Amino acid sequence: MTPITCNEDLRQLAMRRAPRAIFDYVDRGSYDEHTLNGNRRALDALMLRQRVMIDVDQRSLATTMAGEAVSMPVGLAPTGLTGILHADGEILAARAAQAAGVPFTLSTVSICSIEAVRAAVEKPFWFQLYVMRDRDFAASLIQRAKTAQCSALVLTADLQIQGQRHRDIKNGLTVPPRLTVGNALDLLRRPRWAWGMLRTPHRNFGNLAGFISGGGKGMTTLSQWIGSQFDPTLSWQDVAWVRSLWPGKLIVKGILDADDARAAVDAGADVIVVSNHGGRQLDSAPPAILALPQVVAAVGDRCEIWFDSGVRSGQDVLKALALGARATLIGKAFLYGLGAMGERGVTTALDLIRRELDVSMALTGTRDVREIGPQVLWRP
Ligand code: FNR
């Protein structure tokens, strides 16, 4: 096998190893994918300022996120259905994150449950909440996260209604994946994936057993289920309600607008994640990196601000920090690793980003990740 030198190598391998419908679910964005592609273009367009003759022998990437020590300013974003990209995907990703000293976030719509992930790791992880129409169920999820000693709650604000992803509809993505004449050949070409899925007990929405009709055992298309269960009436009062139930750090994710950022802090957010959901929700929303400076200007003195949507390399992390983010989350970048090589792939994805960030810091004359600021960006 040719050596893996960048995240795109992991993406290519994941494309070969995961079933097509599942790879597309990970890889693609909503509607015409203007925002998905714009995220990358806007990050690529930023340039770094080369500095020379500065002693950069001793470098540190360590910092804190929501008060927790991390080995670098990168956390694993919550991603749904991770356990069908690779058998036990959430457990493997949580283990890789723990070994790398970075946070892992478990999605509400994960395949492995809160309890299954808790049993597999020693270090507390974070739980991401989607608020359902059934508020008692949402409250019970918060309670389960507390019982599992999750150390922060991530409330996702930008998916009251799901943006349409053409690929998922065309591929008929279901949970668990359904065997049809159309996809049987594709699945046969992925024996590694199929063998893993056959052996694991985790094949359905782990946190939602007993909530989805049929005990979580039926085949449900994700968009149908989201449409029927997620609460489109969600408002800032509800965020205050979540705040009242959760004594720990509250992270509000999916903010692109300065007014929304102020409202989130007023409702009790400790951290805001500037994000367009990786280009999976409102198509033609701005690239998240272009929205970041406005949010930093609006509330940067009142809470921590993190960034996601488009990060694939350490250079991207450096750019986000230069524009005022304290840290970044990664979604697809770690999922490509997971789809390619399971836990080892997530470790590889994190190692690549760590090395890229370290080298890019050195070449911009930066010794400590906490010193990164606008001075590392090149401006004509
Ligand atoms: C996501 N994202 C997401 N966010 C969330 O709050 N809950 C979820 O269940 C999911 N599910 C999900 C699945 C997949 C396959 C992807 C790619 C993303 C969004 C995620 O947390 C994050 O905001 C984006 O992934 C960031 O963009 P990048 O890093 O993928 O470019």
GROMACS .gro file of C-alpha atoms and ligand atoms in nm:
model
  411
    1MET     CA    1   0.000   0.000   0.000
    2THR     CA    2   0.134   0.348  -0.083
    3PRO     CA    3   0.209   0.553   0.230
    4ILE     CA    4  -0.068   0.770   0.368
    5THR     CA    5   0.058   1.127   0.365
    6CYS     CA    6  -0.259   1.335   0.382
    7ASN     CA    7  -0.628   1.321   0.465
    8GLU     CA    8  -0.720   1.276   0.097
    9ASP     CA    9  -0.538   0.941   0.101
   10LEU     CA   10  -0.766   0.827   0.383
   11ARG     CA   11  -1.068   0.956   0.190
   12GLN     CA   12  -0.972   0.751  -0.116
   13LEU     CA   13  -0.926   0.439   0.095
   14ALA     CA   14  -1.258   0.494   0.274
   15MET     CA   15  -1.429   0.526  -0.063
   16ARG     CA   16  -1.302   0.180  -0.154
   17ARG     CA   17  -1.379   0.014   0.180
   18ALA     CA   18  -1.719   0.154   0.284
   19PRO     CA   19  -2.042   0.084   0.093
   20ARG     CA   20  -2.112   0.355  -0.161
   21ALA     CA   21  -2.433   0.481   0.005
   22ILE     CA   22  -2.256   0.522   0.339
   23PHE     CA   23  -1.947   0.686   0.192
   24ASP     CA   24  -2.174   0.931   0.007
   25TYR     CA   25  -2.363   1.006   0.329
   26VAL     CA   26  -2.033   1.107   0.488
   27ASP     CA   27  -1.876   1.283   0.193
   28ARG     CA   28  -2.153   1.485   0.036
   29GLY     CA   29  -2.341   1.802   0.119
   30SER     CA   30  -2.685   1.952   0.075
   31TYR     CA   31  -2.844   2.059  -0.254
   32ASP     CA   32  -2.589   2.192  -0.502
   33GLU     CA   33  -2.306   2.170  -0.248
   34HIS     CA   34  -2.209   2.536  -0.285
   35THR     CA   35  -2.145   2.560   0.088
   36LEU     CA   36  -1.967   2.223   0.107
   37ASN     CA   37  -1.728   2.331  -0.169
   38GLY     CA   38  -1.713   2.691  -0.047
   39ASN     CA   39  -1.582   2.576   0.291
   40ARG     CA   40  -1.278   2.426   0.124
   41ARG     CA   41  -1.227   2.708  -0.123
   42ALA     CA   42  -1.236   2.975   0.147
   43LEU     CA   43  -0.986   2.788   0.364
   44ASP     CA   44  -0.758   2.726   0.066
   45ALA     CA   45  -0.770   3.096  -0.027
   46LEU     CA   46  -0.620   3.203   0.307
   47MET     CA   47  -0.243   3.231   0.298
   48LEU     CA   48   0.009   3.186   0.575
   49ARG     CA   49   0.292   3.424   0.650
   50GLN     CA   50   0.631   3.258   0.629
   51ARG     CA   51   0.875   3.374   0.897
   52VAL     CA   52   1.240   3.275   0.918
   53MET     CA   53   1.535   3.286   1.157
   54ILE     CA   54   1.320   3.239   1.465
   55ASP     CA   55   1.416   2.969   1.713
   56VAL     CA   56   1.130   2.720   1.689
   57ASP     CA   57   1.305   2.421   1.838
   58GLN     CA   58   1.068   2.386   2.133
   59ARG     CA   59   0.704   2.385   2.028
   60SER     CA   60   0.381   2.316   2.214
   61LEU     CA   61   0.041   2.229   2.072
   62ALA     CA   62  -0.124   2.176   2.411
   63THR     CA   63  -0.412   2.398   2.518
   64THR     CA   64  -0.758   2.368   2.675
   65MET     CA   65  -1.105   2.326   2.528
   66ALA     CA   66  -1.397   2.411   2.757
   67GLY     CA   67  -1.151   2.400   3.045
   68GLU     CA   68  -1.023   2.049   2.961
   69ALA     CA   69  -0.658   1.988   2.880
   70VAL     CA   70  -0.608   1.873   2.520
   71SER     CA   71  -0.290   1.775   2.337
   72MET     CA   72  -0.387   1.996   2.040
   73PRO     CA   73  -0.681   2.225   1.962
   74VAL     CA   74  -0.877   1.963   1.768
   75GLY     CA   75  -1.180   1.762   1.882
   76LEU     CA   76  -1.388   1.497   1.706
   77ALA     CA   77  -1.721   1.650   1.601
   78PRO     CA   78  -2.046   1.464   1.665
   79THR     CA   79  -2.139   1.259   1.359
   80GLY     CA   80  -2.447   1.044   1.321
   81LEU     CA   81  -2.442   0.683   1.198
   82THR     CA   82  -2.067   0.653   1.254
   83GLY     CA   83  -2.114   0.290   1.357
   84ILE     CA   84  -2.233   0.195   1.009
   85LEU     CA   85  -1.937   0.358   0.837
   86HIS     CA   86  -1.731   0.103   1.027
   87ALA     CA   87  -1.854  -0.155   1.277
   88ASP     CA   88  -1.845  -0.007   1.632
   89GLY     CA   89  -1.731   0.320   1.475
   90GLU     CA   90  -1.814   0.542   1.773
   91ILE     CA   91  -1.628   0.317   2.016
   92LEU     CA   92  -1.322   0.302   1.790
   93ALA     CA   93  -1.319   0.679   1.734
   94ALA     CA   94  -1.363   0.747   2.108
   95ARG     CA   95  -1.068   0.518   2.184
   96ALA     CA   96  -0.848   0.683   1.923
   97ALA     CA   97  -0.940   1.028   2.058
   98GLN     CA   98  -0.865   0.920   2.414
   99ALA     CA   99  -0.521   0.785   2.312
  100ALA     CA  100  -0.447   1.107   2.121
  101GLY     CA  101  -0.551   1.330   2.412
  102VAL     CA  102  -0.832   1.504   2.223
  103PRO     CA  103  -1.208   1.515   2.293
  104PHE     CA  104  -1.464   1.285   2.135
  105THR     CA  105  -1.829   1.388   2.092
  106LEU     CA  106  -2.103   1.126   2.066
  107SER     CA  107  -2.401   1.217   1.846
  108THR     CA  108  -2.762   1.168   1.955
  109VAL     CA  109  -2.804   0.962   1.636
  110SER     CA  110  -2.504   0.740   1.696
  111ILE     CA  111  -2.512   0.365   1.643
  112CYS     CA  112  -2.324   0.275   1.964
  113SER     CA  113  -2.514   0.404   2.267
  114ILE     CA  114  -2.392   0.645   2.535
  115GLU     CA  115  -2.356   0.350   2.770
  116ALA     CA  116  -2.166   0.131   2.520
  117VAL     CA  117  -1.913   0.408   2.452
  118ARG     CA  118  -1.882   0.483   2.823
  119ALA     CA  119  -1.797   0.119   2.890
  120ALA     CA  120  -1.520   0.131   2.626
  121VAL     CA  121  -1.325   0.438   2.743
  122GLU     CA  122  -1.192   0.570   3.074
  123LYS     CA  123  -1.188   0.939   2.993
  124PRO     CA  124  -1.520   1.124   2.988
  125PHE     CA  125  -1.644   1.219   2.643
  126TRP     CA  126  -1.896   1.481   2.529
  127PHE     CA  127  -2.256   1.420   2.427
  128GLN     CA  128  -2.432   1.605   2.145
  129LEU     CA  129  -2.803   1.666   2.185
  130TYR     CA  130  -3.069   1.703   1.920
  131VAL     CA  131  -3.385   1.825   2.089
  132MET     CA  132  -3.684   1.609   1.996
  133ARG     CA  133  -4.049   1.707   1.995
  134ASP     CA  134  -4.081   1.471   2.291
  135ARG     CA  135  -3.911   1.685   2.557
  136ASP     CA  136  -3.924   1.407   2.815
  137PHE     CA  137  -3.708   1.201   2.581
  138ALA     CA  138  -3.463   1.488   2.532
  139ALA     CA  139  -3.447   1.529   2.912
  140SER     CA  140  -3.384   1.155   2.950
  141LEU     CA  141  -3.092   1.176   2.706
  142ILE     CA  142  -2.942   1.458   2.914
  143GLN     CA  143  -2.984   1.243   3.223
  144ARG     CA  144  -2.811   0.948   3.052
  145ALA     CA  145  -2.522   1.177   2.953
  146LYS     CA  146  -2.492   1.287   3.317
  147THR     CA  147  -2.497   0.929   3.440
  148ALA     CA  148  -2.224   0.842   3.189
  149GLN     CA  149  -2.021   1.134   3.333
  150CYS     CA  150  -2.006   1.315   3.000
  151SER     CA  151  -1.805   1.628   3.069
  152ALA     CA  152  -1.979   1.866   2.826
  153LEU     CA  153  -2.305   1.886   2.633
  154VAL     CA  154  -2.304   1.999   2.271
  155LEU     CA  155  -2.640   2.141   2.166
  156THR     CA  156  -2.669   2.150   1.787
  157ALA     CA  157  -2.864   2.452   1.673
  158ASP     CA  158  -2.863   2.421   1.295
  159LEU     CA  159  -3.069   2.109   1.231
  160GLN     CA  160  -3.425   2.182   1.333
  161ILE     CA  161  -3.510   2.078   0.979
  162GLN     CA  162  -3.278   1.870   0.766
  163GLY     CA  163  -3.120   2.010   0.451
  164GLN     CA  164  -3.178   1.778   0.158
  165ARG     CA  165  -2.887   1.565   0.045
  166HIS     CA  166  -2.966   1.439  -0.302
  167ARG     CA  167  -2.728   1.144  -0.274
  168ASP     CA  168  -2.892   1.000   0.037
  169ILE     CA  169  -3.230   1.004  -0.135
  170LYS     CA  170  -3.097   0.851  -0.455
  171ASN     CA  171  -2.907   0.584  -0.260
  172GLY     CA  172  -3.209   0.509  -0.036
  173LEU     CA  173  -2.990   0.528   0.277
  174THR     CA  174  -3.153   0.340   0.564
  175VAL     CA  175  -3.053   0.244   0.915
  176PRO     CA  176  -2.957  -0.035   0.934
  177PRO     CA  177  -2.837  -0.056   0.572
  178ARG     CA  178  -3.087  -0.253   0.368
  179LEU     CA  179  -2.981  -0.528   0.130
  180THR     CA  180  -3.135  -0.461  -0.210
  181VAL     CA  181  -3.065  -0.600  -0.555
  182GLY     CA  182  -2.914  -0.262  -0.637
  183ASN     CA  183  -2.661  -0.251  -0.357
  184ALA     CA  184  -2.590  -0.625  -0.308
  185LEU     CA  185  -2.299  -0.622  -0.551
  186ASP     CA  186  -2.156  -0.312  -0.386
  187LEU     CA  187  -2.173  -0.476  -0.041
  188LEU     CA  188  -2.010  -0.795  -0.174
  189ARG     CA  189  -1.712  -0.586  -0.283
  190ARG     CA  190  -1.671  -0.463   0.076
  191PRO     CA  191  -1.611  -0.791   0.267
  192ARG     CA  192  -1.412  -0.621   0.545
  193TRP     CA  193  -1.700  -0.385   0.616
  194ALA     CA  194  -1.965  -0.660   0.591
  195TRP     CA  195  -1.774  -0.896   0.822
  196GLY     CA  196  -1.742  -0.624   1.086
  197MET     CA  197  -2.112  -0.540   1.068
  198LEU     CA  198  -2.212  -0.906   1.093
  199ARG     CA  199  -2.007  -0.952   1.410
  200THR     CA  200  -2.116  -0.645   1.604
  201PRO     CA  201  -2.440  -0.614   1.804
  202HIS     CA  202  -2.444  -0.237   1.726
  203ARG     CA  203  -2.640  -0.186   1.406
  204ASN     CA  204  -2.919   0.051   1.496
  205PHE     CA  205  -2.961   0.393   1.660
  206GLY     CA  206  -2.813   0.298   1.998
  207ASN     CA  207  -2.951   0.593   2.197
  208LEU     CA  208  -3.299   0.568   2.055
  209ALA     CA  209  -3.395   0.209   2.129
  210GLY     CA  210  -3.743   0.218   2.280
  211PHE     CA  211  -3.805   0.562   2.131
  212ILE     CA  212  -3.828   0.477   1.762
  213SER     CA  213  -4.138   0.269   1.702
  214GLY     CA  214  -4.053  -0.099   1.674
  215GLY     CA  215  -3.796  -0.071   1.952
  216GLY     CA  216  -3.540   0.086   1.721
  217LYS     CA  217  -3.525  -0.233   1.520
  218GLY     CA  218  -3.713  -0.121   1.211
  219MET     CA  219  -3.551   0.016   0.899
  220THR     CA  220  -3.590   0.390   0.894
  221THR     CA  221  -3.463   0.640   0.645
  222LEU     CA  222  -3.278   0.903   0.842
  223SER     CA  223  -3.451   1.197   0.680
  224GLN     CA  224  -3.798   1.049   0.745
  225TRP     CA  225  -3.713   0.995   1.106
  226ILE     CA  226  -3.559   1.339   1.157
  227GLY     CA  227  -3.859   1.497   0.989
  228SER     CA  228  -4.097   1.329   1.228
  229GLN     CA  229  -3.900   1.364   1.553
  230PHE     CA  230  -3.684   1.677   1.556
  231ASP     CA  231  -3.851   1.986   1.691
  232PRO     CA  232  -3.876   2.273   1.440
  233THR     CA  233  -4.023   2.503   1.710
  234LEU     CA  234  -3.691   2.505   1.899
  235SER     CA  235  -3.606   2.853   2.030
  236TRP     CA  236  -3.357   3.027   2.260
  237GLN     CA  237  -3.598   2.964   2.553
  238ASP     CA  238  -3.544   2.593   2.493
  239VAL     CA  239  -3.169   2.646   2.507
  240ALA     CA  240  -3.221   2.808   2.847
  241TRP     CA  241  -3.427   2.498   2.941
  242VAL     CA  242  -3.141   2.268   2.838
  243ARG     CA  243  -2.903   2.494   3.033
  244SER     CA  244  -3.120   2.448   3.344
  245LEU     CA  245  -3.091   2.067   3.314
  246TRP     CA  246  -2.718   2.057   3.242
  247PRO     CA  247  -2.483   2.186   3.512
  248GLY     CA  248  -2.162   2.129   3.311
  249LYS     CA  249  -2.018   2.311   3.009
  250LEU     CA  250  -2.272   2.388   2.738
  251ILE     CA  251  -2.145   2.411   2.382
  252VAL     CA  252  -2.384   2.554   2.120
  253LYS     CA  253  -2.288   2.436   1.773
  254GLY     CA  254  -2.403   2.565   1.436
  255ILE     CA  255  -2.374   2.944   1.467
  256LEU     CA  256  -2.287   3.160   1.164
  257ASP     CA  257  -2.437   3.493   1.265
  258ALA     CA  258  -2.333   3.759   1.518
  259ASP     CA  259  -2.691   3.811   1.645
  260ASP     CA  260  -2.735   3.436   1.697
  261ALA     CA  261  -2.400   3.424   1.874
  262ARG     CA  262  -2.514   3.694   2.120
  263ALA     CA  263  -2.843   3.508   2.177
  264ALA     CA  264  -2.655   3.183   2.241
  265VAL     CA  265  -2.435   3.345   2.505
  266ASP     CA  266  -2.739   3.513   2.664
  267ALA     CA  267  -2.906   3.169   2.680
  268GLY     CA  268  -2.607   3.031   2.872
  269ALA     CA  269  -2.359   2.893   2.617
  270ASP     CA  270  -2.004   2.853   2.747
  271VAL     CA  271  -1.874   2.776   2.400
  272ILE     CA  272  -1.998   2.856   2.050
  273VAL     CA  273  -1.901   2.648   1.750
  274VAL     CA  274  -1.902   2.852   1.429
  275SER     CA  275  -2.021   2.589   1.183
  276ASN     CA  276  -2.239   2.530   0.880
  277HIS     CA  277  -2.264   2.160   0.964
  278GLY     CA  278  -1.992   2.082   0.709
  279GLY     CA  279  -2.205   2.211   0.422
  280ARG     CA  280  -2.486   1.965   0.497
  281GLN     CA  281  -2.763   2.208   0.594
  282LEU     CA  282  -2.838   2.550   0.436
  283ASP     CA  283  -2.682   2.546   0.093
  284SER     CA  284  -2.540   2.886  -0.006
  285ALA     CA  285  -2.477   2.969   0.358
  286PRO     CA  286  -2.133   3.133   0.376
  287PRO     CA  287  -1.822   2.927   0.428
  288ALA     CA  288  -1.792   2.901   0.806
  289ILE     CA  289  -1.437   3.042   0.800
  290LEU     CA  290  -1.571   3.368   0.651
  291ALA     CA  291  -1.835   3.395   0.927
  292LEU     CA  292  -1.582   3.329   1.204
  293PRO     CA  293  -1.438   3.684   1.241
  294GLN     CA  294  -1.787   3.837   1.283
  295VAL     CA  295  -1.875   3.595   1.561
  296VAL     CA  296  -1.539   3.653   1.730
  297ALA     CA  297  -1.598   4.029   1.714
  298ALA     CA  298  -1.949   3.990   1.860
  299VAL     CA  299  -1.889   3.754   2.155
  300GLY     CA  300  -1.520   3.663   2.163
  301ASP     CA  301  -1.484   3.832   2.502
  302ARG     CA  302  -1.781   3.645   2.652
  303CYS     CA  303  -1.724   3.279   2.560
  304GLU     CA  304  -1.488   3.039   2.387
  305ILE     CA  305  -1.529   3.021   2.013
  306TRP     CA  306  -1.447   2.711   1.816
  307PHE     CA  307  -1.465   2.644   1.446
  308ASP     CA  308  -1.563   2.356   1.220
  309SER     CA  309  -1.664   2.292   0.855
  310GLY     CA  310  -1.395   2.210   0.606
  311VAL     CA  311  -1.096   2.136   0.830
  312ARG     CA  312  -0.884   1.864   0.668
  313SER     CA  313  -0.529   1.960   0.768
  314GLY     CA  314  -0.314   2.120   1.033
  315GLN     CA  315  -0.282   2.425   0.807
  316ASP     CA  316  -0.662   2.463   0.825
  317VAL     CA  317  -0.646   2.447   1.205
  318LEU     CA  318  -0.377   2.716   1.203
  319LYS     CA  319  -0.592   2.940   0.982
  320ALA     CA  320  -0.899   2.903   1.203
  321LEU     CA  321  -0.695   2.989   1.512
  322ALA     CA  322  -0.545   3.286   1.328
  323LEU     CA  323  -0.897   3.417   1.273
  324GLY     CA  324  -0.984   3.396   1.640
  325ALA     CA  325  -1.103   3.040   1.708
  326ARG     CA  326  -0.963   2.879   2.021
  327ALA     CA  327  -0.998   2.531   1.872
  328THR     CA  328  -1.152   2.333   1.588
  329LEU     CA  329  -1.367   2.026   1.547
  330ILE     CA  330  -1.327   1.778   1.263
  331GLY     CA  331  -1.603   1.567   1.109
  332LYS     CA  332  -1.519   1.421   0.769
  333ALA     CA  333  -1.144   1.432   0.835
  334PHE     CA  334  -1.173   1.167   1.107
  335LEU     CA  335  -1.456   0.975   0.937
  336TYR     CA  336  -1.239   0.917   0.629
  337GLY     CA  337  -0.980   0.763   0.862
  338LEU     CA  338  -1.243   0.547   1.030
  339GLY     CA  339  -1.388   0.426   0.700
  340ALA     CA  340  -1.038   0.353   0.572
  341MET     CA  341  -0.884   0.168   0.866
  342GLY     CA  342  -1.107   0.176   1.175
  343GLU     CA  343  -0.943   0.295   1.496
  344ARG     CA  344  -0.597   0.303   1.333
  345GLY     CA  345  -0.737   0.529   1.062
  346VAL     CA  346  -0.873   0.780   1.314
  347THR     CA  347  -0.535   0.776   1.487
  348THR     CA  348  -0.368   0.836   1.151
  349ALA     CA  349  -0.603   1.126   1.070
  350LEU     CA  350  -0.521   1.288   1.405
  351ASP     CA  351  -0.146   1.224   1.368
  352LEU     CA  352  -0.146   1.385   1.023
  353ILE     CA  353  -0.321   1.697   1.151
  354ARG     CA  354  -0.091   1.714   1.453
  355ARG     CA  355   0.224   1.696   1.240
  356GLU     CA  356   0.092   1.944   0.983
  357LEU     CA  357  -0.002   2.190   1.255
  358ASP     CA  358   0.334   2.150   1.424
  359VAL     CA  359   0.537   2.203   1.106
  360SER     CA  360   0.319   2.492   0.988
  361MET     CA  361   0.352   2.660   1.327
  362ALA     CA  362   0.730   2.629   1.302
  363LEU     CA  363   0.739   2.773   0.949
  364THR     CA  364   0.529   3.070   1.060
  365GLY     CA  365   0.767   3.128   1.351
  366THR     CA  366   0.518   3.014   1.618
  367ARG     CA  367   0.629   2.813   1.920
  368ASP     CA  368   0.307   2.787   2.119
  369VAL     CA  369  -0.037   2.712   1.978
  370ARG     CA  370  -0.184   2.964   2.223
  371GLU     CA  371   0.017   3.243   2.056
  372ILE     CA  372  -0.144   3.189   1.715
  373GLY     CA  373  -0.320   3.504   1.601
  374PRO     CA  374  -0.372   3.719   1.291
  375GLN     CA  375   0.006   3.766   1.266
  376VAL     CA  376   0.039   3.422   1.102
  377LEU     CA  377  -0.183   3.518   0.806
  378TRP     CA  378  -0.029   3.673   0.497
  379ARG     CA  379  -0.207   3.979   0.367
  380PRO     CA  380  -0.112   4.151   0.044
  381FNR     C1  381  -2.229   1.547   1.083
  381FNR     N1  382  -2.255   1.653   1.169
  381FNR     C2  383  -2.336   1.632   1.279
  381FNR     N2  384  -2.350   1.729   1.372
  381FNR     C3  385  -2.424   1.708   1.483
  381FNR     O1  386  -2.434   1.797   1.567
  381FNR     N3  387  -2.486   1.588   1.503
  381FNR     C4  388  -2.478   1.487   1.413
  381FNR     O2  389  -2.534   1.379   1.432
  381FNR     C5  390  -2.403   1.510   1.295
  381FNR     N4  391  -2.392   1.413   1.200
  381FNR     C6  392  -2.300   1.427   1.098
  381FNR     C7  393  -2.275   1.320   1.014
  381FNR     C8  394  -2.177   1.331   0.917
  381FNR     C9  395  -2.150   1.213   0.827
  381FNR    C10  396  -2.103   1.450   0.902
  381FNR    C11  397  -1.995   1.463   0.799
  381FNR    C12  398  -2.131   1.557   0.984
  381FNR    C13  399  -2.180   1.780   1.154
  381FNR    C14  400  -2.046   1.772   1.225
  381FNR     O3  401  -2.062   1.773   1.364
  381FNR    C15  402  -1.957   1.892   1.188
  381FNR     O4  403  -2.025   2.012   1.211
  381FNR    C16  404  -1.910   1.885   1.044
  381FNR     O5  405  -1.876   1.755   1.009
  381FNR    C17  406  -1.791   1.977   1.023
  381FNR     O6  407  -1.751   1.979   0.890
  381FNR     P1  408  -1.638   1.883   0.830
  381FNR     O7  409  -1.527   1.874   0.931
  381FNR     O8  410  -1.704   1.750   0.806
  381FNR     O9  411  -1.598   1.950   0.705
   0.00000   0.00000   0.00000
